[in-house]
Amino acid sequence: MSMTTIPLAGRELDSQCPYCSVQCKLRLTPEPASGGEPGEPFRYRAQGAPNAASQGRACVKGLNAHQHAFSSERLLQPLIRREGRLEPCGWDEALDAVAELWRSRIAAGDPDSIGFYGGGSLTNESAYWLGKFARIGVGTRHIDYNGRFCMSAAASAGVRAFGLDRGLTFRLSDIPEAKCILLAGTNVAECQPTLMPYFNEAKENGAYLIVVDPRRTKTAEAADLHLQLRPGTDALLAVLLLRLVLDEGLEDRAFIEARTEGFDEARRQAEALDPAEAAARCGVPLEDARSAARAYASAETAILCTARGVEQQTDGHEAVRQLLNLVLATGQIGRPGCGYGAITGQGNGQGGREHGQKADQLPGYRSIEDPADRAHAAAVWGVPPDSIPGKGVSAFDMMRLVHEGRIRALLVMGSNPVVSNPHAGFVEEALGRLDQLVVADLFLTETARMAHVVLPVASYLENEGTLTNLEGRVLLREASMPPPGEAWADWAVLNALAERLDRQERFRCGSAEAIFEELRRASRGGAADYAGISYERLRKEGGVYWPCPSEEEDGQGLLFADGFARPGGRAQFAARTEAGTGAVDETDGGYPLLLTNGRVLAHYLTGAQTRRSPALASRELESFLELHPRTAAALGIEEGEWVSVVSRQGEFAARGRLNAGIREDTVFAPMHWGGRQNVNRATRPELDPVCRMPGFKTTAVRVRPLRGGGA
Ligand SMILES: Nc1nc2c(c(=O)[nH]1)N[C@H]1C(S)=C(S)[C@@H](COP(=O)(O)OP(=O)(O)OC[C@H]3O[C@@H](n4cnc5c(=O)[nH]c(N)nc54)[C@H](O)[C@@H]3O)O[C@H]1N2
Ligand SMILES: Nc1nc2c(c(=O)[nH]1)N[C@H]1C(S)=C(S)[C@@H](COP(=O)(O)OP(=O)(O)OC[C@H]3O[C@@H](n4cnc5c(=O)[nH]c(N)nc54)[C@H](O)[C@@H]3O)O[C@H]1N2
Ligand code: SF4
Ligand SMILES: [Mo]
C-alpha cells in the first residue's frame, strides 16, 4: 500500500474539530517544518476560531486533530483480502466484490442477512444517506450505529418524558444563569473541556455545583458537593433525591399541576423508600443527599445534566427517567437558566441519531413503525411505503445475529466495534464468522484488520457536510482540501455501490449539499425538522438550532417554554416499572470489585484517531487501572505496575495507577486502547430492556498484579 506524504495546501484552513459534541471551530495556519527545507511539507498550527458554542476556545484534542488526518498511516487505496492477506486494489474491484455478494443475498430473498453499522462521526449527509441506502438501496432492516452505546438511554427517556430527544433542552448561554447545577455521570472537564468556562461563569455568579460520580474527577474537583456514589445506583439516588425534596415540601405544585402528568405514582414510589437504607445502598451520606436535594429544588434556576456514567447501565433509561422526575417535580425546565441536558458525546452524536441510522428510525426523528412517517419518507425517496423494511435491532443485538450466522455480511462505516462493543471477545468471534466484512475508515483499525474489503474515506479536513452539536445547533464544516490518495467521501461510496445494485436512480445526489437539500425535505414536519436550514444560511449565520421548520424562522434554543412535545403538551413522570433488571453486575468473593470506565482528556473513543496523533498519544501512551491506594495495598499492587483485570467475560491488562479519589470498591479504566488493553474484553453483554444500551459502566472484576509476566 502506498503511504506517500499527503500534499498540503500551504494556506490557512478553516475547519471544525472531528471529536466531541461541542464542535469547536478551528483555524489551521501553515508553518514551514523545522529548517524549512525546500519540498518539506508544511506543519499546521491550530487555534480555536470564533463560534457560538465554544466561543473560540479549543482543547488539546482539537488543537492536534490534524495530526491524524496527515498521518502516514492514512488509508490511501481500497484493500481486499486475497489468500488471507489484505492487499491494495482499485475501487472497481473492491466495490464489485462487495456488490456481488450483496446482490446474491438480495436475489436469494434475504436482504436482512446484510447489516449496516454506522457512526456518530459521519456527517448528517452521510448518516442520512447510509440509512436510506440500507432501507431502499439494499432493502435490509438491519442498520444501527455506535450511538446506541452513547445516547440511547437519554434519548429514550427524553422521548417518553418530554416527547422529544435533543441533547440539551437549553442553550449553552443559559448555563451561567443557573443558580444550581447538578452534573450526574458527566466529566465535562475532560470530555467537553471547552464548556467548562460556562460552568465556571455560573459559579462566579453564585451557582452551587453538585457532581455525582464514583471518582473525584477534574469536574468533581470544581464541585461544591461531590456525591461519590457506588456505580450503578443513580436510579435509586434519583428517587431518594425526589423523596427528600418532597419531605421538605420543595416540589413545584403549580408546575406539576399545569404541565405534567403521572406525578402521584412518582410520589408514591418516592414515599415508599427508606431514605437511610437508600443512601447506604448508593454509598452516599444521607445528609449530603439532603443538601443536594435542597440546593437543586430551592434554587431559583437549575440545570441538571447526565452523560454516560448514568446512561451506560442496564437500567440507563430508568436512571435518566428518575432524574427527569426530579426535574419535573421541581419545575426546573422551560425557563431561561433551567433545563435538562444529556451531554452528547460524538461530534455528530446528535445529528447522527436523527436521520435514520437507528434501527427504528426514519429521517427527521420519524418512526419506522408509524404509517404516516413511512409514507413521508417514501414520498421523498420515490418508493412505495411498503418497500421500506420494518424495524431492525440494536447495535449489540446485531452482533448477536452476526454470531448466530443470521447476518452474513456487514458494512461498518465510522466505527471500530472490535474495541468499542461490550464483551469484545464475543464480538471479535462474531465478526470472524461473517462471509464478508466491509470497513470504511481512515485507518486500518482493529476492526478493519479483520475485514474482507477496506474502503479509504475522507477525514474531517477533506469532507464537507453538516454536523449537529450537543445543543441541537446545526453547523456546516467546509472541506479544506481534497482527500488524499484515492480516499472518497462516505456518501460517494454509497452512490457507487447503489449503481452496482442498479439502484442509482435513488442515489443521484453528487454533493453533500445536494444530499442536505433532500434531507431537508425528508425531515420536514418531523421532530428534528431541518426544513428551514440551508448551506447558505449556515454560512451566513454560523449555525442554526433545530427544530427550524422554515427559512424565515430562527431555530429553537430553549425548548419547552410553552409546552412539552407530547400530546396535550404535558410531560410524563415515570413510575419505576419500565426496567427492573438492576444495573449492577453482582460482585462476590471471586469478583469483588466494580469496574467502571470512561475517558481521559487526550484520547478519543477507541483511540483510532488520537493514538495516531503523536502529540496526543504521547500524553497517555497506554491504558491504566485507577484504584484506591487501600485497595491496591490489599491486593499487593504498586503504583505503575501492570495488572490483570478479570471479569466473568474476559480479561484485560493495564498499568496500575493509585488514586485516593476513587471509591475503594471501584476501579476505573479508560476505553481508548485495543488488544490486550481493551477494557471491553471484560465488560458484559447485558442490555437495558428499553433502549438496548449495554451496561458498560458496571462489571464485577478481580484484579491482580501481572508480576513475572504470568497471564
Ligand atoms: N477526552 C475525551 N472526550 C470525549 C470523548 C473521549 O473519548 N475523550 N468521547 C466523547 C463521547 S462519544 C462521549 S459519549 C462523551 C462521554 O462523556 P462522559 O460521559 O462525561 O465520559 P465518561 O468518562 O465515559 O463518563 C463520565 C463519568 O461517569 C463516571 N461514572 C462511572 N460510573 C458511574 C455511575 O454509575 N454513576 C455515575 N453517576 N457516574 C459514573 C465516570 O467516573 C466518569 O467520570 O465524551 C465525549 N468527549
Ligand atoms: N467500555 C466502554 N465502551 C464504550 C464506551 C464506554 O464509555 N466504555 N463508550 C461508548 C460510546 S459513548 C461510543 S460513542 C462508542 C464509540 O465507539 P467507536 O465508534 O468504535 O469509536 P471511534 O473510535 O470513534 O470509531 C470511529 C471510527 O471511524 C473512523 N472515522 C472517523 N471519521 C470518519 C468518517 O467521517 N467516516 C468514516 N467512515 N470513518 C470515520 C475512525 O478512524 C474510527 O476508526 O464506544 C462505546 N464503547
Ligand atoms: S474535542 Fe471537543 S472541546 Fe475539544 S476542541 Fe474538539 S470539539 Fe472542542
Ligand atoms: Mo459516545
PDB file of N, CA, C and O and ligand atoms in Angstrom, residues 20 61 150 184-187 190-192 212-215 217 229 231-232 234 307-310 313 345-346 596-601 603-605 668 672 697, ligand 1:
ATOM      1  N   CYS A  20     -15.394  15.848  19.885  1.00  0.00           N
ATOM      2  CA  CYS A  20     -16.594  15.775  20.729  1.00  0.00           C
ATOM      3  C   CYS A  20     -17.728  16.664  20.254  1.00  0.00           C
ATOM      4  O   CYS A  20     -17.624  17.421  19.290  1.00  0.00           O
ATOM      5  N   LYS A  61      -7.271  18.145  22.188  1.00  0.00           N
ATOM      6  CA  LYS A  61      -7.583  17.171  21.118  1.00  0.00           C
ATOM      7  C   LYS A  61      -7.815  17.893  19.796  1.00  0.00           C
ATOM      8  O   LYS A  61      -7.278  17.522  18.767  1.00  0.00           O
ATOM      9  N   CYS A 150     -24.113   5.184  23.234  1.00  0.00           N
ATOM     10  CA  CYS A 150     -23.752   6.516  23.664  1.00  0.00           C
ATOM     11  C   CYS A 150     -24.972   7.246  24.203  1.00  0.00           C
ATOM     12  O   CYS A 150     -25.059   7.563  25.369  1.00  0.00           O
ATOM     13  N   ALA A 184     -24.502  14.685  36.692  1.00  0.00           N
ATOM     14  CA  ALA A 184     -24.501  13.275  37.106  1.00  0.00           C
ATOM     15  C   ALA A 184     -23.845  12.414  36.043  1.00  0.00           C
ATOM     16  O   ALA A 184     -24.320  12.355  34.907  1.00  0.00           O
ATOM     17  N   GLY A 185     -22.732  11.771  36.412  1.00  0.00           N
ATOM     18  CA  GLY A 185     -22.067  10.858  35.481  1.00  0.00           C
ATOM     19  C   GLY A 185     -21.568  11.555  34.244  1.00  0.00           C
ATOM     20  O   GLY A 185     -21.572  10.987  33.151  1.00  0.00           O
ATOM     21  N   THR A 186     -21.127  12.791  34.404  1.00  0.00           N
ATOM     22  CA  THR A 186     -20.560  13.519  33.267  1.00  0.00           C
ATOM     23  C   THR A 186     -19.288  14.216  33.714  1.00  0.00           C
ATOM     24  O   THR A 186     -19.287  14.911  34.723  1.00  0.00           O
ATOM     25  N   ASN A 187     -18.222  13.971  32.963  1.00  0.00           N
ATOM     26  CA  ASN A 187     -16.923  14.541  33.311  1.00  0.00           C
ATOM     27  C   ASN A 187     -16.578  15.608  32.275  1.00  0.00           C
ATOM     28  O   ASN A 187     -15.692  15.446  31.439  1.00  0.00           O
ATOM     29  N   GLU A 190     -12.988  16.895  31.244  1.00  0.00           N
ATOM     30  CA  GLU A 190     -12.112  16.140  30.349  1.00  0.00           C
ATOM     31  C   GLU A 190     -12.778  15.807  29.024  1.00  0.00           C
ATOM     32  O   GLU A 190     -12.097  15.568  28.032  1.00  0.00           O
ATOM     33  N   CYS A 191     -14.101  15.779  29.016  1.00  0.00           N
ATOM     34  CA  CYS A 191     -14.808  15.280  27.822  1.00  0.00           C
ATOM     35  C   CYS A 191     -15.383  16.382  26.945  1.00  0.00           C
ATOM     36  O   CYS A 191     -15.595  16.165  25.760  1.00  0.00           O
ATOM     37  N   GLN A 192     -15.696  17.528  27.500  1.00  0.00           N
ATOM     38  CA  GLN A 192     -16.109  18.690  26.710  1.00  0.00           C
ATOM     39  C   GLN A 192     -15.412  19.896  27.336  1.00  0.00           C
ATOM     40  O   GLN A 192     -16.057  20.824  27.841  1.00  0.00           O
ATOM     41  N   VAL A 212     -22.122  14.131  40.669  1.00  0.00           N
ATOM     42  CA  VAL A 212     -22.398  12.754  41.091  1.00  0.00           C
ATOM     43  C   VAL A 212     -21.497  11.836  40.275  1.00  0.00           C
ATOM     44  O   VAL A 212     -21.702  11.680  39.066  1.00  0.00           O
ATOM     45  N   ASP A 213     -20.510  11.264  40.915  1.00  0.00           N
ATOM     46  CA  ASP A 213     -19.528  10.441  40.191  1.00  0.00           C
ATOM     47  C   ASP A 213     -18.783   9.585  41.203  1.00  0.00           C
ATOM     48  O   ASP A 213     -18.425  10.091  42.275  1.00  0.00           O
ATOM     49  N   PRO A 214     -18.533   8.308  40.897  1.00  0.00           N
ATOM     50  CA  PRO A 214     -17.790   7.471  41.852  1.00  0.00           C
ATOM     51  C   PRO A 214     -16.329   7.903  42.013  1.00  0.00           C
ATOM     52  O   PRO A 214     -15.636   7.420  42.899  1.00  0.00           O
ATOM     53  N   ARG A 215     -15.879   8.790  41.123  1.00  0.00           N
ATOM     54  CA  ARG A 215     -14.485   9.234  41.181  1.00  0.00           C
ATOM     55  C   ARG A 215     -14.428  10.734  41.401  1.00  0.00           C
ATOM     56  O   ARG A 215     -15.290  11.474  40.939  1.00  0.00           O
ATOM     57  N   THR A 217     -13.249  13.333  39.837  1.00  0.00           N
ATOM     58  CA  THR A 217     -12.739  13.733  38.524  1.00  0.00           C
ATOM     59  C   THR A 217     -12.343  15.204  38.564  1.00  0.00           C
ATOM     60  O   THR A 217     -12.602  15.913  39.536  1.00  0.00           O
ATOM     61  N   LEU A 229     -21.097   8.254  44.593  1.00  0.00           N
ATOM     62  CA  LEU A 229     -21.965   7.079  44.732  1.00  0.00           C
ATOM     63  C   LEU A 229     -21.307   5.808  44.224  1.00  0.00           C
ATOM     64  O   LEU A 229     -20.331   5.846  43.473  1.00  0.00           O
ATOM     65  N   PRO A 231     -21.103   2.836  41.737  1.00  0.00           N
ATOM     66  CA  PRO A 231     -21.558   2.768  40.342  1.00  0.00           C
ATOM     67  C   PRO A 231     -22.864   1.977  40.211  1.00  0.00           C
ATOM     68  O   PRO A 231     -23.085   0.987  40.907  1.00  0.00           O
ATOM     69  N   GLY A 232     -23.715   2.452  39.328  1.00  0.00           N
ATOM     70  CA  GLY A 232     -24.946   1.717  39.019  1.00  0.00           C
ATOM     71  C   GLY A 232     -26.122   2.044  39.929  1.00  0.00           C
ATOM     72  O   GLY A 232     -27.180   1.430  39.805  1.00  0.00           O
ATOM     73  N   ASP A 234     -27.580   5.175  40.307  1.00  0.00           N
ATOM     74  CA  ASP A 234     -28.159   6.501  40.022  1.00  0.00           C
ATOM     75  C   ASP A 234     -29.681   6.524  40.088  1.00  0.00           C
ATOM     76  O   ASP A 234     -30.268   7.513  40.529  1.00  0.00           O
ATOM     77  N   ALA A 307     -24.593  12.200  31.643  1.00  0.00           N
ATOM     78  CA  ALA A 307     -23.881  11.649  30.489  1.00  0.00           C
ATOM     79  C   ALA A 307     -23.709  10.163  30.739  1.00  0.00           C
ATOM     80  O   ALA A 307     -24.527   9.542  31.442  1.00  0.00           O
ATOM     81  N   ARG A 308     -22.655   9.600  30.215  1.00  0.00           N
ATOM     82  CA  ARG A 308     -22.600   8.144  30.116  1.00  0.00           C
ATOM     83  C   ARG A 308     -22.506   7.442  31.469  1.00  0.00           C
ATOM     84  O   ARG A 308     -22.868   6.268  31.573  1.00  0.00           O
ATOM     85  N   GLY A 309     -22.041   8.125  32.502  1.00  0.00           N
ATOM     86  CA  GLY A 309     -21.972   7.469  33.813  1.00  0.00           C
ATOM     87  C   GLY A 309     -23.331   6.993  34.285  1.00  0.00           C
ATOM     88  O   GLY A 309     -23.476   5.903  34.843  1.00  0.00           O
ATOM     89  N   VAL A 310     -24.353   7.777  34.029  1.00  0.00           N
ATOM     90  CA  VAL A 310     -25.723   7.416  34.401  1.00  0.00           C
ATOM     91  C   VAL A 310     -26.342   6.509  33.336  1.00  0.00           C
ATOM     92  O   VAL A 310     -27.090   5.574  33.644  1.00  0.00           O
ATOM     93  N   GLN A 313     -25.794   1.941  31.505  1.00  0.00           N
ATOM     94  CA  GLN A 313     -26.134   0.977  32.544  1.00  0.00           C
ATOM     95  C   GLN A 313     -27.271   0.124  32.004  1.00  0.00           C
ATOM     96  O   GLN A 313     -28.020   0.582  31.140  1.00  0.00           O
ATOM     97  N   GLY A 345     -22.123  12.950  23.063  1.00  0.00           N
ATOM     98  CA  GLY A 345     -20.727  12.542  23.035  1.00  0.00           C
ATOM     99  C   GLY A 345     -19.979  12.894  21.771  1.00  0.00           C
ATOM    100  O   GLY A 345     -19.112  13.768  21.757  1.00  0.00           O
ATOM    101  N   GLN A 346     -20.328  12.205  20.678  1.00  0.00           N
ATOM    102  CA  GLN A 346     -19.533  12.341  19.462  1.00  0.00           C
ATOM    103  C   GLN A 346     -19.851  13.643  18.727  1.00  0.00           C
ATOM    104  O   GLN A 346     -20.911  14.228  18.912  1.00  0.00           O
ATOM    105  N   THR A 596     -15.546   0.311  36.500  1.00  0.00           N
ATOM    106  CA  THR A 596     -16.223   1.258  35.634  1.00  0.00           C
ATOM    107  C   THR A 596     -15.190   1.809  34.661  1.00  0.00           C
ATOM    108  O   THR A 596     -14.002   1.470  34.743  1.00  0.00           O
ATOM    109  N   ASN A 597     -15.633   2.595  33.679  1.00  0.00           N
ATOM    110  CA  ASN A 597     -14.682   3.027  32.653  1.00  0.00           C
ATOM    111  C   ASN A 597     -15.145   4.306  32.002  1.00  0.00           C
ATOM    112  O   ASN A 597     -16.248   4.768  32.237  1.00  0.00           O
ATOM    113  N   GLY A 598     -14.295   4.877  31.193  1.00  0.00           N
ATOM    114  CA  GLY A 598     -14.646   6.150  30.564  1.00  0.00           C
ATOM    115  C   GLY A 598     -13.469   6.713  29.810  1.00  0.00           C
ATOM    116  O   GLY A 598     -12.765   5.984  29.111  1.00  0.00           O
ATOM    117  N   ARG A 599     -13.227   8.010  30.000  1.00  0.00           N
ATOM    118  CA  ARG A 599     -12.328   8.714  29.110  1.00  0.00           C
ATOM    119  C   ARG A 599     -11.244   9.505  29.832  1.00  0.00           C
ATOM    120  O   ARG A 599     -11.405   9.859  30.994  1.00  0.00           O
ATOM    121  N   VAL A 600     -10.186   9.808  29.089  1.00  0.00           N
ATOM    122  CA  VAL A 600      -9.208  10.782  29.559  1.00  0.00           C
ATOM    123  C   VAL A 600      -9.151  11.914  28.541  1.00  0.00           C
ATOM    124  O   VAL A 600      -9.580  11.757  27.389  1.00  0.00           O
ATOM    125  N   LEU A 601      -8.614  13.029  28.974  1.00  0.00           N
ATOM    126  CA  LEU A 601      -8.619  14.241  28.151  1.00  0.00           C
ATOM    127  C   LEU A 601      -8.021  14.053  26.754  1.00  0.00           C
ATOM    128  O   LEU A 601      -8.584  14.481  25.760  1.00  0.00           O
ATOM    129  N   HIS A 603      -7.364  11.449  24.771  1.00  0.00           N
ATOM    130  CA  HIS A 603      -7.755  10.440  23.785  1.00  0.00           C
ATOM    131  C   HIS A 603      -9.235  10.478  23.476  1.00  0.00           C
ATOM    132  O   HIS A 603     -10.036  10.982  24.264  1.00  0.00           O
ATOM    133  N   TYR A 604      -9.563   9.918  22.326  1.00  0.00           N
ATOM    134  CA  TYR A 604     -10.943   9.916  21.865  1.00  0.00           C
ATOM    135  C   TYR A 604     -11.367   8.490  21.543  1.00  0.00           C
ATOM    136  O   TYR A 604     -10.767   7.812  20.704  1.00  0.00           O
ATOM    137  N   LEU A 605     -12.406   8.039  22.241  1.00  0.00           N
ATOM    138  CA  LEU A 605     -13.046   6.747  21.995  1.00  0.00           C
ATOM    139  C   LEU A 605     -12.037   5.614  21.840  1.00  0.00           C
ATOM    140  O   LEU A 605     -11.226   5.407  22.717  1.00  0.00           O
ATOM    141  N   PHE A 668     -11.315   1.903  37.830  1.00  0.00           N
ATOM    142  CA  PHE A 668     -11.669   2.612  36.604  1.00  0.00           C
ATOM    143  C   PHE A 668     -10.576   2.418  35.563  1.00  0.00           C
ATOM    144  O   PHE A 668      -9.391   2.519  35.870  1.00  0.00           O
ATOM    145  N   HIS A 672      -9.656   3.685  25.627  1.00  0.00           N
ATOM    146  CA  HIS A 672      -9.047   4.142  24.378  1.00  0.00           C
ATOM    147  C   HIS A 672      -8.039   3.197  23.740  1.00  0.00           C
ATOM    148  O   HIS A 672      -7.375   3.575  22.794  1.00  0.00           O
ATOM    149  N   LYS A 697     -20.805   0.464  32.321  1.00  0.00           N
ATOM    150  CA  LYS A 697     -20.186   1.131  33.456  1.00  0.00           C
ATOM    151  C   LYS A 697     -20.121   0.296  34.737  1.00  0.00           C
ATOM    152  O   LYS A 697     -19.582   0.782  35.732  1.00  0.00           O
TER     153      LYS A 697
HETATM  154  N1  LIG B   1     -11.414  13.390  26.021  1.00  0.00           N
HETATM  155  C1  LIG B   1     -12.488  12.797  25.500  1.00  0.00           C
HETATM  156  N2  LIG B   1     -13.636  13.491  25.354  1.00  0.00           N
HETATM  157  C2  LIG B   1     -14.708  12.867  24.837  1.00  0.00           C
HETATM  158  C3  LIG B   1     -14.675  11.526  24.398  1.00  0.00           C
HETATM  159  C4  LIG B   1     -13.445  10.835  24.544  1.00  0.00           C
HETATM  160  O1  LIG B   1     -13.321   9.661  24.185  1.00  0.00           O
HETATM  161  N3  LIG B   1     -12.382  11.513  25.089  1.00  0.00           N
HETATM  162  N4  LIG B   1     -15.765  10.907  23.897  1.00  0.00           N
HETATM  163  C5  LIG B   1     -16.923  11.693  23.558  1.00  0.00           C
HETATM  164  C6  LIG B   1     -18.087  10.810  23.665  1.00  0.00           C
HETATM  165  S1  LIG B   1     -18.520   9.868  22.319  1.00  0.00           S
HETATM  166  C7  LIG B   1     -18.844  10.756  24.777  1.00  0.00           C
HETATM  167  S2  LIG B   1     -20.167   9.722  24.831  1.00  0.00           S
HETATM  168  C8  LIG B   1     -18.622  11.648  25.889  1.00  0.00           C
HETATM  169  C9  LIG B   1     -18.640  10.937  27.234  1.00  0.00           C
HETATM  170  O2  LIG B   1     -18.577  11.848  28.250  1.00  0.00           O
HETATM  171  P1  LIG B   1     -18.760  11.388  29.760  1.00  0.00           P
HETATM  172  O3  LIG B   1     -19.983  10.578  29.911  1.00  0.00           O
HETATM  173  O4  LIG B   1     -18.601  12.563  30.608  1.00  0.00           O
HETATM  174  O5  LIG B   1     -17.483  10.414  29.934  1.00  0.00           O
HETATM  175  P2  LIG B   1     -17.139   9.073  30.723  1.00  0.00           P
HETATM  176  O6  LIG B   1     -15.734   9.217  31.145  1.00  0.00           O
HETATM  177  O7  LIG B   1     -17.479   7.886  29.911  1.00  0.00           O
HETATM  178  O8  LIG B   1     -18.087   9.015  31.979  1.00  0.00           O
HETATM  179  C10 LIG B   1     -18.325  10.113  32.796  1.00  0.00           C
HETATM  180  C11 LIG B   1     -18.144   9.809  34.242  1.00  0.00           C
HETATM  181  O9  LIG B   1     -19.056   8.832  34.680  1.00  0.00           O
HETATM  182  C12 LIG B   1     -18.498   8.300  35.855  1.00  0.00           C
HETATM  183  N5  LIG B   1     -19.233   7.102  36.227  1.00  0.00           N
HETATM  184  C13 LIG B   1     -18.882   5.818  36.085  1.00  0.00           C
HETATM  185  N6  LIG B   1     -19.848   5.017  36.571  1.00  0.00           N
HETATM  186  C14 LIG B   1     -20.823   5.825  37.045  1.00  0.00           C
HETATM  187  C15 LIG B   1     -22.075   5.607  37.687  1.00  0.00           C
HETATM  188  O10 LIG B   1     -22.516   4.500  37.883  1.00  0.00           O
HETATM  189  N7  LIG B   1     -22.805   6.703  38.026  1.00  0.00           N
HETATM  190  C16 LIG B   1     -22.363   7.966  37.830  1.00  0.00           C
HETATM  191  N8  LIG B   1     -23.136   8.966  38.215  1.00  0.00           N
HETATM  192  N9  LIG B   1     -21.167   8.195  37.248  1.00  0.00           N
HETATM  193  C17 LIG B   1     -20.428   7.145  36.846  1.00  0.00           C
HETATM  194  C18 LIG B   1     -17.057   8.079  35.480  1.00  0.00           C
HETATM  195  O11 LIG B   1     -16.264   8.011  36.653  1.00  0.00           O
HETATM  196  C19 LIG B   1     -16.775   9.296  34.616  1.00  0.00           C
HETATM  197  O12 LIG B   1     -16.082  10.294  35.321  1.00  0.00           O
HETATM  198  O13 LIG B   1     -17.374  12.307  25.792  1.00  0.00           O
HETATM  199  C20 LIG B   1     -17.098  12.856  24.515  1.00  0.00           C
HETATM  200  N10 LIG B   1     -15.861  13.571  24.722  1.00  0.00           N
END
